[in-house]
mmCIF file of C-alpha atoms in Angstrom:
data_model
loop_
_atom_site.group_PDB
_atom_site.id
_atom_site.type_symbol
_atom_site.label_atom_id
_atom_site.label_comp_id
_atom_site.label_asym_id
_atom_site.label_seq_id
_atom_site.Cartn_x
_atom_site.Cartn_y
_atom_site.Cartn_z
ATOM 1 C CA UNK A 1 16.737 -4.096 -29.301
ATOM 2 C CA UNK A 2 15.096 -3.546 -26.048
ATOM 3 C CA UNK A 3 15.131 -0.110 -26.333
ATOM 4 C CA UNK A 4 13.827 0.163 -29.496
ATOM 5 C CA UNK A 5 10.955 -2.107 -28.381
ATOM 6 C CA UNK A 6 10.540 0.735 -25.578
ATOM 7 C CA UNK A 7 10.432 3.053 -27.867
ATOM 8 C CA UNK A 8 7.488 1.999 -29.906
ATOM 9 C CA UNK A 9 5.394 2.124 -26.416
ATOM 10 C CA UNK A 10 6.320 5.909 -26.783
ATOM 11 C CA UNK A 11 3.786 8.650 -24.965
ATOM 12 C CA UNK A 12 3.157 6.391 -21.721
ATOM 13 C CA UNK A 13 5.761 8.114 -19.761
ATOM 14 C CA UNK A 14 8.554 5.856 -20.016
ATOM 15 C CA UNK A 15 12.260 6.926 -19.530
ATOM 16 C CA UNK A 16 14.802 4.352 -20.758
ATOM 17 C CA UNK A 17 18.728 3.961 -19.985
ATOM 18 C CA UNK A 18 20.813 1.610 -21.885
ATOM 19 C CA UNK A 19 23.298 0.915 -19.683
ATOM 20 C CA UNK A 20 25.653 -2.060 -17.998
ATOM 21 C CA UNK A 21 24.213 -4.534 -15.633
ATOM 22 C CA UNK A 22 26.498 -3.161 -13.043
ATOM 23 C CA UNK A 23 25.331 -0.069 -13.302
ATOM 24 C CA UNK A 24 21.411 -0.617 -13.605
ATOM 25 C CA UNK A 25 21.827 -2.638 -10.451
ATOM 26 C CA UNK A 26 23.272 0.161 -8.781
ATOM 27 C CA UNK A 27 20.335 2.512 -10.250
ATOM 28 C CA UNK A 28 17.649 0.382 -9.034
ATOM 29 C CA UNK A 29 19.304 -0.198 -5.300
ATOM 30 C CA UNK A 30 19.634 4.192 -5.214
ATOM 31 C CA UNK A 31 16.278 4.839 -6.549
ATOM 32 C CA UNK A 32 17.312 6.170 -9.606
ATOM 33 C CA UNK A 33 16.129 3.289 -11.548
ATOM 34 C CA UNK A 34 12.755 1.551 -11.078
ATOM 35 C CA UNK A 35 13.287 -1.719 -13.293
ATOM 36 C CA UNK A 36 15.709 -3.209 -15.270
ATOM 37 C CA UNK A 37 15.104 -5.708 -18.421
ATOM 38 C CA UNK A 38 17.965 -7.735 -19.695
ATOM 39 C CA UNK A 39 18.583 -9.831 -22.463
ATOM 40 C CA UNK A 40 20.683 -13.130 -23.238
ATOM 41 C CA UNK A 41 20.430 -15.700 -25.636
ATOM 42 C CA UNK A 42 19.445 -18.262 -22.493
ATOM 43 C CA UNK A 43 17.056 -15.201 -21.170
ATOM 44 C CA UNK A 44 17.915 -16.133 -17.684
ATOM 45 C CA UNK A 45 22.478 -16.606 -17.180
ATOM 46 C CA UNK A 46 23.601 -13.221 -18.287
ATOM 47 C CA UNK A 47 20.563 -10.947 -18.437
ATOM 48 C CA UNK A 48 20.047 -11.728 -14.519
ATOM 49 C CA UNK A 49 23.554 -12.733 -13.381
ATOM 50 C CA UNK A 50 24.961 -9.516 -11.499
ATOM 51 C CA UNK A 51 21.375 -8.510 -10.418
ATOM 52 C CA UNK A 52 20.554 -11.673 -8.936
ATOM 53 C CA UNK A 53 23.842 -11.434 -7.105
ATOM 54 C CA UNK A 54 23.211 -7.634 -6.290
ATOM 55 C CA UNK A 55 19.344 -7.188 -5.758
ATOM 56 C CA UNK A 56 19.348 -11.181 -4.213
ATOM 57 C CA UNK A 57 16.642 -13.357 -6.241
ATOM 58 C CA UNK A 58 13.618 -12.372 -5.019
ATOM 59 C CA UNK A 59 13.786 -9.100 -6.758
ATOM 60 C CA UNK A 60 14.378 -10.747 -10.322
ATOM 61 C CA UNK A 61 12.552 -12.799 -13.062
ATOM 62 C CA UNK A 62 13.269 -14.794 -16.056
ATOM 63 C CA UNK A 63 10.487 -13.861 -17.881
ATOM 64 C CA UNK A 64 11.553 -16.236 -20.914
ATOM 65 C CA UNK A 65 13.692 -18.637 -21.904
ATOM 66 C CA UNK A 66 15.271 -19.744 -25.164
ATOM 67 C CA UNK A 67 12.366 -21.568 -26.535
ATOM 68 C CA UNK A 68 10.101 -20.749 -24.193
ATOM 69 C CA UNK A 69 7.886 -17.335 -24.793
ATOM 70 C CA UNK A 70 6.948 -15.138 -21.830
ATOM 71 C CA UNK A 71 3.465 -15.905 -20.856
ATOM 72 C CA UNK A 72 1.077 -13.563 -19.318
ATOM 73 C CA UNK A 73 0.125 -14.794 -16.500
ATOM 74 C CA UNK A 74 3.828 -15.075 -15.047
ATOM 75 C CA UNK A 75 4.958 -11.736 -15.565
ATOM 76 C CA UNK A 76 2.094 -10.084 -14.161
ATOM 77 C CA UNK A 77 2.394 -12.723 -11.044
ATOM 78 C CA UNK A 78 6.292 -11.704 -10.908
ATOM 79 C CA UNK A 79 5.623 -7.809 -11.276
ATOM 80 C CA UNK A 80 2.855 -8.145 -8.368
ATOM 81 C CA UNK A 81 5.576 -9.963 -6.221
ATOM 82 C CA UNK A 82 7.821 -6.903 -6.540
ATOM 83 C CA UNK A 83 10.126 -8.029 -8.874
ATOM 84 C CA UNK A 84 11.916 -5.232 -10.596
ATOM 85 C CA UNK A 85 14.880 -6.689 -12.774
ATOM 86 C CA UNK A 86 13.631 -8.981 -15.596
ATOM 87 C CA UNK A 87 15.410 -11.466 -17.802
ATOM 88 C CA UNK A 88 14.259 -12.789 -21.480
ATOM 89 C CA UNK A 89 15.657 -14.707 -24.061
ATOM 90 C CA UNK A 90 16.950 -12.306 -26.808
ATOM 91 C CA UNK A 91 14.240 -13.945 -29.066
ATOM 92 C CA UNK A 92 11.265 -13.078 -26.911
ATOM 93 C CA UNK A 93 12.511 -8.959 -26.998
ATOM 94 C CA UNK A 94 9.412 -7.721 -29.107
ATOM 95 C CA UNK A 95 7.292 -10.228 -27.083
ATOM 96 C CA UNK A 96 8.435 -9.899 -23.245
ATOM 97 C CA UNK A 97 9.135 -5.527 -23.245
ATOM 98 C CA UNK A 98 5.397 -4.569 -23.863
ATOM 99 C CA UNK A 99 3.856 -7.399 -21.752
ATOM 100 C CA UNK A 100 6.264 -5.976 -18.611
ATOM 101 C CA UNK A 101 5.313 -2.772 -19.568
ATOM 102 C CA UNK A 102 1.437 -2.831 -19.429
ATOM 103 C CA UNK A 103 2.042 -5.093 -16.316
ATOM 104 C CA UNK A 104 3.687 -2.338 -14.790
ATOM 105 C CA UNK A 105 1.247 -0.069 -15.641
ATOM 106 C CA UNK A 106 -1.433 -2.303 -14.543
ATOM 107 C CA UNK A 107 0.290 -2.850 -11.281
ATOM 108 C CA UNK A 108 0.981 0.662 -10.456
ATOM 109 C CA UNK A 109 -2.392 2.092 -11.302
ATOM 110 C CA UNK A 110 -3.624 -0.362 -8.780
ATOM 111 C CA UNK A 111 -1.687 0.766 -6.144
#
């Protein structure tokens, strides 16, 4: 699902990897990855267990929660604090992927 929502933002240069939580935390510590997105049906136990554990918390965000959409504001706050592995509730997929993305691309245009 999140991949297919990255695939609709197709032509603005992003590469995506469906792969384990493991081994996207492992990608992102070697450089070979430069965020992760995860999803649960919570949006913040299983989506950001192993990275918070891996990465530490202060590189990861529950973006939403079951019930609880992403909002705008907090995902651009948590991609400007360097956050690069996201969480979201499985419900908030279609929602949460393009609002990282142009956050992203917001942020890094800036820099």
């Amino acid at each position: 699902q999140k991949s297919k929502a990255l695939g609709r933002l197709n032509g603005s240069g992003i590469e995506v990897a469906v792969t384990n939580d493991y081994q996207a935390a492992q990608a992102l510590k070697s450089g070979q990855a430069d965020y992760y997105f995860g999803a649960c049906a919570s949006g913040g136990g299983a989506s950001l267990g192993v990275l918070v554990g891996l990465l530490g918390y202060s590189k990861t965000a529950t973006v939403s929660r079951a019930g609880v959409p992403p909002k705008k504001e907090e995902v651009e706050k948590a991609v400007r604090e360097g956050r690069v592995a996201f969480g979201m509730a499985i419900d908030h997929v279609e929602q949460a992927v393009p609002m990282l993305v142009e956050a992203i691309k917001r942020y890094r245009s800036s820099q």
